[in-house]
PDB file of C-alpha atoms in Angstrom:
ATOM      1  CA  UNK A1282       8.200   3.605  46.090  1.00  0.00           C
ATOM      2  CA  UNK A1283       5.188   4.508  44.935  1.00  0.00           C
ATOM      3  CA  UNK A1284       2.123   1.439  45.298  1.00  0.00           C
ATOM      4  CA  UNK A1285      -1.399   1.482  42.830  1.00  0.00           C
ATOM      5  CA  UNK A1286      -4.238  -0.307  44.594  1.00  0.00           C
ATOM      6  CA  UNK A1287      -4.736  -3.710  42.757  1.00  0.00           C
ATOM      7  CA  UNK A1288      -8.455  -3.978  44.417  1.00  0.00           C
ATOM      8  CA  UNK A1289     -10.585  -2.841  46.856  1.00  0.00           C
ATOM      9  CA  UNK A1290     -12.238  -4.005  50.065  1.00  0.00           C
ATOM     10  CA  UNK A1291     -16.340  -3.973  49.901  1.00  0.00           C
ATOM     11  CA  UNK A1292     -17.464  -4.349  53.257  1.00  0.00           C
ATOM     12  CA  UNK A1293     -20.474  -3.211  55.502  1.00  0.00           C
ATOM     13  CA  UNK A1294     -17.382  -1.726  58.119  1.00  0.00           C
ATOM     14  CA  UNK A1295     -17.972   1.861  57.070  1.00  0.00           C
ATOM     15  CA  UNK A1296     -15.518   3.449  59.606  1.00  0.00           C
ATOM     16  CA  UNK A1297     -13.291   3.076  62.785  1.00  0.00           C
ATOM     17  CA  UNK A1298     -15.604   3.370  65.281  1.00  0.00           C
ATOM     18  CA  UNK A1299     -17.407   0.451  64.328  1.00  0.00           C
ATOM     19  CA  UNK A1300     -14.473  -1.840  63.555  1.00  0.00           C
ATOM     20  CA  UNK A1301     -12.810  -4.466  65.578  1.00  0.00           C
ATOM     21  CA  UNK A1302      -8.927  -4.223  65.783  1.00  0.00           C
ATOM     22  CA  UNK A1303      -8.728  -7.937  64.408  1.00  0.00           C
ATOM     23  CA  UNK A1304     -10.066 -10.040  62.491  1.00  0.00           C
ATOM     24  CA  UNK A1305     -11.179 -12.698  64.648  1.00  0.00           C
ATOM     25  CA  UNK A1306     -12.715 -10.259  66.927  1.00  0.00           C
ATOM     26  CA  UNK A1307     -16.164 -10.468  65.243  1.00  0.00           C
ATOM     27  CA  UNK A1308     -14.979  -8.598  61.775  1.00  0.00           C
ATOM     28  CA  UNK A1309     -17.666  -9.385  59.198  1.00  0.00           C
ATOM     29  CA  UNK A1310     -16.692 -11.549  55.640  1.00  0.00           C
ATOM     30  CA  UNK A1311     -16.192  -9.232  52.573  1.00  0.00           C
ATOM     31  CA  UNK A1312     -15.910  -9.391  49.247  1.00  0.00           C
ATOM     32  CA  UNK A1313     -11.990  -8.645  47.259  1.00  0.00           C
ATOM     33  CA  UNK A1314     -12.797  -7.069  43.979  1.00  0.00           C
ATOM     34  CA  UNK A1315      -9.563  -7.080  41.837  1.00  0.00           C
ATOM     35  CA  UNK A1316      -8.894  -4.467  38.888  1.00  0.00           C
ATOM     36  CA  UNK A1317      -9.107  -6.070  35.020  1.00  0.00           C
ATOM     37  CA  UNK A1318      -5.365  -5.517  35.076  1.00  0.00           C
ATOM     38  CA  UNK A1319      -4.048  -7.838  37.994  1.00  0.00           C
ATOM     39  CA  UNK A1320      -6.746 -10.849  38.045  1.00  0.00           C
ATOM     40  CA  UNK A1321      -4.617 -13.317  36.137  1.00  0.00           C
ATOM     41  CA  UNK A1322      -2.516 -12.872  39.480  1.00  0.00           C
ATOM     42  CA  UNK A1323      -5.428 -14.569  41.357  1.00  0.00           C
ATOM     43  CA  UNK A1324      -4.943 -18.216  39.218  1.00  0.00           C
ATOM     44  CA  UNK A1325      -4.260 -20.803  41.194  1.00  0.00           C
ATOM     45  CA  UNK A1326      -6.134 -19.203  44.327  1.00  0.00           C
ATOM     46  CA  UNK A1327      -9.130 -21.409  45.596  1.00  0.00           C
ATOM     47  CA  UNK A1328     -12.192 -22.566  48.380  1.00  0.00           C
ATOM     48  CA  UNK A1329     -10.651 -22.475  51.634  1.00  0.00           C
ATOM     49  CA  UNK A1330      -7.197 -21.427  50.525  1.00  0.00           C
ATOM     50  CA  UNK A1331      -5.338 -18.941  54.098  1.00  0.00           C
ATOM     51  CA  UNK A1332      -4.040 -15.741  52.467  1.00  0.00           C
ATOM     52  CA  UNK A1333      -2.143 -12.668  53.797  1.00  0.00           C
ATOM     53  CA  UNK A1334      -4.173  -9.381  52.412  1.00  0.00           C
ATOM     54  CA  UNK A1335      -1.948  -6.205  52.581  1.00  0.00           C
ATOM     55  CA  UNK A1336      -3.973  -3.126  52.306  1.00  0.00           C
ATOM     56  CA  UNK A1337      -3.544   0.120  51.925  1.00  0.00           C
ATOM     57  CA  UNK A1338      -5.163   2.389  55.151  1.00  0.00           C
ATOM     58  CA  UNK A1339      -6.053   5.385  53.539  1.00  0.00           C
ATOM     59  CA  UNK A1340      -8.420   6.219  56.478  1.00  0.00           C
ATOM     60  CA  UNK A1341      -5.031   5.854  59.250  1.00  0.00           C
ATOM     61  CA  UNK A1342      -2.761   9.190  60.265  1.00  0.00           C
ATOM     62  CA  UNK A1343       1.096   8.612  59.168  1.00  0.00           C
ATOM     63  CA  UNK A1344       2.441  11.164  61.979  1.00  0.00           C
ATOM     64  CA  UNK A1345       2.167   9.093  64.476  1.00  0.00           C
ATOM     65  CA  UNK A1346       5.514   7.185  66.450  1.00  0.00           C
ATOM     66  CA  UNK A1347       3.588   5.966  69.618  1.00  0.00           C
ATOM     67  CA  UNK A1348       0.213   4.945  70.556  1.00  0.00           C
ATOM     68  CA  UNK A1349      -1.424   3.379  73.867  1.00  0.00           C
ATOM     69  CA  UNK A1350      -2.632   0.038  71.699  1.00  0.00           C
ATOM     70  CA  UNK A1351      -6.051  -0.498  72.331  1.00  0.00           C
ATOM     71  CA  UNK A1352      -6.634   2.834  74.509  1.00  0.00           C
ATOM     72  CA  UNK A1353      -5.332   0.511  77.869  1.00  0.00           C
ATOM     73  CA  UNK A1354      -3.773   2.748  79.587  1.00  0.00           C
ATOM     74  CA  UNK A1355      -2.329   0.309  82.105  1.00  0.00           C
ATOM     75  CA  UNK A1356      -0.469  -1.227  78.800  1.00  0.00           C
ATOM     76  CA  UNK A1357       0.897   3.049  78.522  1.00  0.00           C
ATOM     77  CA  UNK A1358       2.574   4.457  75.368  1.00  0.00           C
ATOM     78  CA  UNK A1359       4.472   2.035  72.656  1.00  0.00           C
ATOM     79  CA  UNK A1360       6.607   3.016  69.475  1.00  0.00           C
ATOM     80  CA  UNK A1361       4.003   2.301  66.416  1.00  0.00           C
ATOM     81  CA  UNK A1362       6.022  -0.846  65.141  1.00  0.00           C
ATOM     82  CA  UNK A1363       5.802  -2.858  68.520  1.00  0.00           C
ATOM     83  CA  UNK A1364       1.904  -1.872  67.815  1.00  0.00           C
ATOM     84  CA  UNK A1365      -0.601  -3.183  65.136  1.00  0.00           C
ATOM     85  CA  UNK A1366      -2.080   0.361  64.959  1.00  0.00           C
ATOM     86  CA  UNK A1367      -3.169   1.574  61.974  1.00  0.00           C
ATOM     87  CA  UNK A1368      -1.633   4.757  62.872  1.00  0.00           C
ATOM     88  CA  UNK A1369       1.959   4.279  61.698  1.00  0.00           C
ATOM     89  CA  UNK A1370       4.325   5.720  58.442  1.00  0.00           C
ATOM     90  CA  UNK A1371       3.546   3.855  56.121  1.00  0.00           C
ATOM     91  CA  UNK A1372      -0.001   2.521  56.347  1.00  0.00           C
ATOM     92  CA  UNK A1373      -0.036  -0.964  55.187  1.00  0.00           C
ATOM     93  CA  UNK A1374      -2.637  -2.700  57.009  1.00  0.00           C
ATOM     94  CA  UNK A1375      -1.911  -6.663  57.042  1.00  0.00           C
ATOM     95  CA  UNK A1376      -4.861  -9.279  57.337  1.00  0.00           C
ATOM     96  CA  UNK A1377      -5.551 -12.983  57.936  1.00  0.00           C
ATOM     97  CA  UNK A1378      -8.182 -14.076  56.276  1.00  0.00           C
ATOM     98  CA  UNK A1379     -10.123 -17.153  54.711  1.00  0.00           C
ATOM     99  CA  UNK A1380     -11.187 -17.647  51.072  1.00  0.00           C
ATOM    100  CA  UNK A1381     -15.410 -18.492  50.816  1.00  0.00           C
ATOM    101  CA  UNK A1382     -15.745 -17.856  47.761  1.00  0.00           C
ATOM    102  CA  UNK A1383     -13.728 -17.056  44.263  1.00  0.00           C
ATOM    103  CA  UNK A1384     -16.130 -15.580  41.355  1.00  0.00           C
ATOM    104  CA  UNK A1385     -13.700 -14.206  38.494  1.00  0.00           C
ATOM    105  CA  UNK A1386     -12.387 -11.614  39.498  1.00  0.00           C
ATOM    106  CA  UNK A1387     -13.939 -11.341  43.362  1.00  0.00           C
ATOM    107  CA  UNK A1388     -12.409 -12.753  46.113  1.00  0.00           C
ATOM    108  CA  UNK A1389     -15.274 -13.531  48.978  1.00  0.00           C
ATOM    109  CA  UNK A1390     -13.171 -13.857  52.564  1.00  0.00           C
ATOM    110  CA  UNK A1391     -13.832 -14.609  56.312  1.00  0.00           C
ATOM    111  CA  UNK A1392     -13.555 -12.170  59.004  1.00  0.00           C
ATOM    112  CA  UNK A1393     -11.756  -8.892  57.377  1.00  0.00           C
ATOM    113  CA  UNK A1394     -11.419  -5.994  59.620  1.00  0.00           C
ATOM    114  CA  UNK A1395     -10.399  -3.615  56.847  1.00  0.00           C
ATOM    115  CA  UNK A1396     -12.843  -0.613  56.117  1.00  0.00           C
ATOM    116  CA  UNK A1397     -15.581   0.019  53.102  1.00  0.00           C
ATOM    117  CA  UNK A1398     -13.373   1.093  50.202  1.00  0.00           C
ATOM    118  CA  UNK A1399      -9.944   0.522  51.136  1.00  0.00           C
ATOM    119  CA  UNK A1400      -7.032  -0.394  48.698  1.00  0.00           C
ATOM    120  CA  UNK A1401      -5.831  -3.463  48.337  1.00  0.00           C
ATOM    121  CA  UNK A1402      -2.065  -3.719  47.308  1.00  0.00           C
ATOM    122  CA  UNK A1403      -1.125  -7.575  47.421  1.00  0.00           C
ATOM    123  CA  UNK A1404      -2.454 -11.087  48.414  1.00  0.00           C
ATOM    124  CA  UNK A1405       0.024 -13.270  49.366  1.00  0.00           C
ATOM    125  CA  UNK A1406      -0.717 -17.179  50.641  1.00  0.00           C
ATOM    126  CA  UNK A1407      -0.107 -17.578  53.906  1.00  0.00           C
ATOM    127  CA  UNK A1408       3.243 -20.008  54.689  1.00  0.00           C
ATOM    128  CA  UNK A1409       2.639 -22.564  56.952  1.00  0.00           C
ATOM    129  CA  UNK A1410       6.280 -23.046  57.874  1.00  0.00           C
ATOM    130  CA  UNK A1411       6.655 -19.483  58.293  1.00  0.00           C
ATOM    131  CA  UNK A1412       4.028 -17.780  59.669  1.00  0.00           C
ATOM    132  CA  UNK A1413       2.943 -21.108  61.859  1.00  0.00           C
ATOM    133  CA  UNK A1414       6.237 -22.147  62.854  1.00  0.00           C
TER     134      UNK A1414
ATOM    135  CA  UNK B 226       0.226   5.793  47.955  1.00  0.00           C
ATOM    136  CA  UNK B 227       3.558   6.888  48.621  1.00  0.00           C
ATOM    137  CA  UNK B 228       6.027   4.947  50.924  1.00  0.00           C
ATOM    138  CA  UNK B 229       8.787   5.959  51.931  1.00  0.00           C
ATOM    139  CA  UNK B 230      11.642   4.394  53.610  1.00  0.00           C
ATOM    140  CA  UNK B 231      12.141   4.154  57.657  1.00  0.00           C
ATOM    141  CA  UNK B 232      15.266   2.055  57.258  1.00  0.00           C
ATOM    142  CA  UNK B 233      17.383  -0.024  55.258  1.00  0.00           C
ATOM    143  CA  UNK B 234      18.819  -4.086  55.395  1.00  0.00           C
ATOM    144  CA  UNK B 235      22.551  -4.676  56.142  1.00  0.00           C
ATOM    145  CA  UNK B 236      22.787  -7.665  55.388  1.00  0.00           C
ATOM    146  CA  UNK B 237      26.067 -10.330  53.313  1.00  0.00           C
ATOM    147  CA  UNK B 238      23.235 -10.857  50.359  1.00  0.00           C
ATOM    148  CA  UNK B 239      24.274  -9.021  48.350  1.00  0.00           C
ATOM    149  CA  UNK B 240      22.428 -10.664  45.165  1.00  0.00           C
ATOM    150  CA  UNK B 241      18.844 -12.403  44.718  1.00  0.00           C
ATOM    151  CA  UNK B 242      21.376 -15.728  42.699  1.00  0.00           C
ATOM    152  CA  UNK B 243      22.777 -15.911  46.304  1.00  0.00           C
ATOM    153  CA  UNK B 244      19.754 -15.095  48.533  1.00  0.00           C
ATOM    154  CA  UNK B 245      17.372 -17.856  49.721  1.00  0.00           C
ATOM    155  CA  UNK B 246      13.735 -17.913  48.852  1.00  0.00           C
ATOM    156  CA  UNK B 247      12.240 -17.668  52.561  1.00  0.00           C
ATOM    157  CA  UNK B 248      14.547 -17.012  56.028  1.00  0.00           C
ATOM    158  CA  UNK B 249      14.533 -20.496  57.100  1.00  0.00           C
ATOM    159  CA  UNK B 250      16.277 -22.023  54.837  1.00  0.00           C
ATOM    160  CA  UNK B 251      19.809 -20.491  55.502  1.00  0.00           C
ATOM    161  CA  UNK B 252      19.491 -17.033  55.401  1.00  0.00           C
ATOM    162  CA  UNK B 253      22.083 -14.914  57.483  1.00  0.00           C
ATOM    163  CA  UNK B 254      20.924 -12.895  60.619  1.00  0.00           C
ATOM    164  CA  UNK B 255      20.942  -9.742  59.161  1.00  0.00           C
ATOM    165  CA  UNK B 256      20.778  -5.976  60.909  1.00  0.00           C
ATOM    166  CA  UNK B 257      18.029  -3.256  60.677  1.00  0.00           C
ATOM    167  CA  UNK B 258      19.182  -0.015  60.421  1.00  0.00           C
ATOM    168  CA  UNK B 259      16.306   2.873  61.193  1.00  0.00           C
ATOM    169  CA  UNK B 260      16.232   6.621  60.397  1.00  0.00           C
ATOM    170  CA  UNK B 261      16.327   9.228  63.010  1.00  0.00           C
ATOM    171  CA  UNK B 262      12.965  10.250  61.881  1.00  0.00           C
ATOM    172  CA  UNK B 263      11.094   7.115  63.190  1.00  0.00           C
ATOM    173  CA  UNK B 264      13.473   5.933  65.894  1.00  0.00           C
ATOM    174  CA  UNK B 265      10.690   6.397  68.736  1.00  0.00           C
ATOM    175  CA  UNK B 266       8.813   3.878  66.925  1.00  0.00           C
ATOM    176  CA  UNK B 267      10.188   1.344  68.249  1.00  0.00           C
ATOM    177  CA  UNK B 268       9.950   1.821  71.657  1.00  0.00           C
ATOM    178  CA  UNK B 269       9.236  -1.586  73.489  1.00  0.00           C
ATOM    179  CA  UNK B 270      10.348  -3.801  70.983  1.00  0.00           C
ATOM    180  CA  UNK B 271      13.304  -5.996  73.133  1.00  0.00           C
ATOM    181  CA  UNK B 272      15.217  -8.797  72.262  1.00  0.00           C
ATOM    182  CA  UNK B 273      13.731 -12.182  71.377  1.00  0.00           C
ATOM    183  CA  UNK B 274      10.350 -10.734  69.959  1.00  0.00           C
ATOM    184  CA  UNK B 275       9.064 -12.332  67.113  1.00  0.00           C
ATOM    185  CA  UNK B 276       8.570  -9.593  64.407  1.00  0.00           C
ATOM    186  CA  UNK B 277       7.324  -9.110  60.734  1.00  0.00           C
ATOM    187  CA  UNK B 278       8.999  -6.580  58.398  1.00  0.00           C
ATOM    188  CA  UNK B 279       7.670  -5.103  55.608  1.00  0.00           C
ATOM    189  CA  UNK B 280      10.355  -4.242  53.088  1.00  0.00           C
ATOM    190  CA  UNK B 281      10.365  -2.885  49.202  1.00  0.00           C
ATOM    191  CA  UNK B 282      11.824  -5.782  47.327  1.00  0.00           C
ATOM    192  CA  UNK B 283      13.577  -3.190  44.886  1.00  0.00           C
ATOM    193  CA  UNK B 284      15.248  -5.229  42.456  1.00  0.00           C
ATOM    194  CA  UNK B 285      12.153  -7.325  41.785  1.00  0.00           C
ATOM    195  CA  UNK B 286       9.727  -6.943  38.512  1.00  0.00           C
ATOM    196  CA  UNK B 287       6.501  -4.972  38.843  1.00  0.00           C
ATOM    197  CA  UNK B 288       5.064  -6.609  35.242  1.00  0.00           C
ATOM    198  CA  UNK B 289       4.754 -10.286  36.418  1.00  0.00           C
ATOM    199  CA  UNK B 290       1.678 -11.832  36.783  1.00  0.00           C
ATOM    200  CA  UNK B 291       2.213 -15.104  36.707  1.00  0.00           C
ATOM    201  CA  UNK B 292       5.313 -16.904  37.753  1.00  0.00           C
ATOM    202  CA  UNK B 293       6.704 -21.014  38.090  1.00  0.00           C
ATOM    203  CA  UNK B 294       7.194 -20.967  42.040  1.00  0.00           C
ATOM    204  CA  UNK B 295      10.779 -22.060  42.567  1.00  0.00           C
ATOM    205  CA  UNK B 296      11.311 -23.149  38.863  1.00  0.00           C
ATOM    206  CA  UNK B 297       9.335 -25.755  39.869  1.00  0.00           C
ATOM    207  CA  UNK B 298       8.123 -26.948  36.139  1.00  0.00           C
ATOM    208  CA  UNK B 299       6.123 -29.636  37.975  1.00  0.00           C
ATOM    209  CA  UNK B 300       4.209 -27.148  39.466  1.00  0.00           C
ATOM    210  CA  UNK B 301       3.267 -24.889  36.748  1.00  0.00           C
ATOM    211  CA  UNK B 302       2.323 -21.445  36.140  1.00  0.00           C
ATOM    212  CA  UNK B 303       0.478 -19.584  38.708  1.00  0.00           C
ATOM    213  CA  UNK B 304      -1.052 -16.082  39.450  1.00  0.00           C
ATOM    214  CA  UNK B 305       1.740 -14.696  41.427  1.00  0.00           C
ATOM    215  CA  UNK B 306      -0.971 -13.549  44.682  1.00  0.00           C
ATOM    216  CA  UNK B 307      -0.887 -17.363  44.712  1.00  0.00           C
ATOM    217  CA  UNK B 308       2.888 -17.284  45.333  1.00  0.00           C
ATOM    218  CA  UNK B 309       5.198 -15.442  47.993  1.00  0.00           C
ATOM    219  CA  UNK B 310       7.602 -14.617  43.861  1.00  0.00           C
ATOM    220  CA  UNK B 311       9.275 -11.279  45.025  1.00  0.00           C
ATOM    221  CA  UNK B 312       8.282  -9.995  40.789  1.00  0.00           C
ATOM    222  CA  UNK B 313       4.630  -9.090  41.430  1.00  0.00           C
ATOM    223  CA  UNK B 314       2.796  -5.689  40.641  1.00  0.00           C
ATOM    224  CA  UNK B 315       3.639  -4.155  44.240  1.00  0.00           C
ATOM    225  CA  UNK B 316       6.853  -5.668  45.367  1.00  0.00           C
ATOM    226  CA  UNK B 317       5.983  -5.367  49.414  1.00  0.00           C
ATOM    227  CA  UNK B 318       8.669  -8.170  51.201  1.00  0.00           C
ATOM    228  CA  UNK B 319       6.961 -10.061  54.059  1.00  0.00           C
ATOM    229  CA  UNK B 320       9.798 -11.833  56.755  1.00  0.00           C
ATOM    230  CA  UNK B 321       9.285 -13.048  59.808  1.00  0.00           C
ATOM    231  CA  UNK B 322      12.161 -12.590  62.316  1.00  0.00           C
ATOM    232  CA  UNK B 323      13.150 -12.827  65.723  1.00  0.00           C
ATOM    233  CA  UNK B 324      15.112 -10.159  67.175  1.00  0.00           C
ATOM    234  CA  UNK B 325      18.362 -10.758  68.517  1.00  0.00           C
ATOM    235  CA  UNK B 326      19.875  -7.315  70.035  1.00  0.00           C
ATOM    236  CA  UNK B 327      18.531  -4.048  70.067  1.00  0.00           C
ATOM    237  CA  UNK B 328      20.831  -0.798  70.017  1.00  0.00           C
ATOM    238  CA  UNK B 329      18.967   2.433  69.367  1.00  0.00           C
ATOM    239  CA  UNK B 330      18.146   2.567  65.945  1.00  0.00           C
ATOM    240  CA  UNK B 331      19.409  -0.561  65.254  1.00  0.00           C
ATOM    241  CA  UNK B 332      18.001  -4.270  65.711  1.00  0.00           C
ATOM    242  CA  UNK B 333      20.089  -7.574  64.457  1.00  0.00           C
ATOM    243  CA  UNK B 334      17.623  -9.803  63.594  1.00  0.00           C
ATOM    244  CA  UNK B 335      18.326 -13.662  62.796  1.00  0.00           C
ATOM    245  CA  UNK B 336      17.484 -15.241  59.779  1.00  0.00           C
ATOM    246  CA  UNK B 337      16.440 -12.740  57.241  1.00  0.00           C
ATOM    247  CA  UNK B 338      16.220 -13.516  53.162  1.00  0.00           C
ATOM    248  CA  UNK B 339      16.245  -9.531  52.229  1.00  0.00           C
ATOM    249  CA  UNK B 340      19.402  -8.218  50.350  1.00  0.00           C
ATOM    250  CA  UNK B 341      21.521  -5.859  51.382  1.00  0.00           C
ATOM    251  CA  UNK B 342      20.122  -2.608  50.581  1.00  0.00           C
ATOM    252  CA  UNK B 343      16.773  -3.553  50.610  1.00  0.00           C
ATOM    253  CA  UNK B 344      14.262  -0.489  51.924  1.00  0.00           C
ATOM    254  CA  UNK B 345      12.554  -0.895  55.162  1.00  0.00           C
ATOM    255  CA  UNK B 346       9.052   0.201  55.181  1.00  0.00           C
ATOM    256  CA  UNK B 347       6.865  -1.215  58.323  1.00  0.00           C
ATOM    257  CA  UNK B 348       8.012  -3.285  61.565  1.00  0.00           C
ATOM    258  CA  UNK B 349       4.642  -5.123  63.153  1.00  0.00           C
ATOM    259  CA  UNK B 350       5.054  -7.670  66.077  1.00  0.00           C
ATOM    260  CA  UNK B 351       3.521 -10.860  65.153  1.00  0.00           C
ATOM    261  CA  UNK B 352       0.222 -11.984  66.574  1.00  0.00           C
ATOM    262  CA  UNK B 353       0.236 -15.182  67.288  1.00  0.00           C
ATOM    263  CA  UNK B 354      -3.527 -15.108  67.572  1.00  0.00           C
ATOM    264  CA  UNK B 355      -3.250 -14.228  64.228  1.00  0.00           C
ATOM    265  CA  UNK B 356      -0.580 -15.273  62.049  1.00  0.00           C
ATOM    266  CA  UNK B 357      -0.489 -18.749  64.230  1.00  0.00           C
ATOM    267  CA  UNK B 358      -4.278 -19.751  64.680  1.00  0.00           C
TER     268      UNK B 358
END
């Protein structure tokens, strides 16, 4: 099960610290640049279009089983996967964003909270009538 | 970027000629079987959350860049990160589900379009803030 980054994020988030946990907490837009191999995978994509970006978080710690989400320790201690840490097994960080712009093979997007430089390892359009319902 | 399993599907499809495209429209509930290894993960998850697992589709095509969504010939050819086509160069499964019983490493979820078999690889509740703006 092994994954190959398809693209990667270019953003001016150049670590944690600085980041919000989601992206309609203030994240900045970002550009998607997509490797020669996989573009003709964006056809079809356009202006305005929701997508699902699944990345890969190279910067996140894969030992980890429970967290206190967002530091609140009134909230205490959670298993990982009823948390949307980034700190988890298998570090697949999954993002709501906003196409503002398509240029070849570049994907400009709307409030991404993923890091400078991380993998990207699918786009997927976002379903209405599943997501939404 | 290696994943590796932290459960498998149980579920009756057994085949993707059987299995419906997306989980509402008739698939089975299904359960969730999780390794000893991650178990604590998912503390706090209870029945009648709304989750999203992340599953390797392994029985779909990694070569596929461009697919006819559904067999749809009216819709044409398109990049598959325009479609939610299982083939496509890292086959990550995306299902929304809503939990139904939880009993220790176990959780029956209702309404899931993975086959039986299929490899587990992340559990995220949803966030309506998120997936539902």
């Amino acid at each position: 099960m092994e994954l190959f980054p398809i693209g990667l994020v270019e953003s001016e988030l150049k670590d944690r610290d600085g980041a919000p946990k989601q992206g309609d907490e203030g994240a900045p837009d970002a550009w998607l640049h997509f490797t020669d191999a996989v573009v003709e995978g964006l056809e079809g994509i356009a202006v305005g279009d929701e997508l699902l970006i699944l990345t890969w978080l190279d910067r996140a710690a894969r030992d980890v089983l429970r967290v206190v989400p967002r530091n609140d320790v009134t909230r205490g201690e959670q298993g990982v996967f009823n948390t949307r840490s980034p700190d988890r097994p298998n570090p697949i960080g999954l993002h709501r964003v906003t196409v503002l712009e398509v240029a070849e093979a570049r994907l400009r997007v709307r409030n991404l909270e993923a890091l400078d430089g991380t993998p990207i390892v699918d786009v997927k359009p976002l379903l209405r009538s599943i997501e939404e319902r």
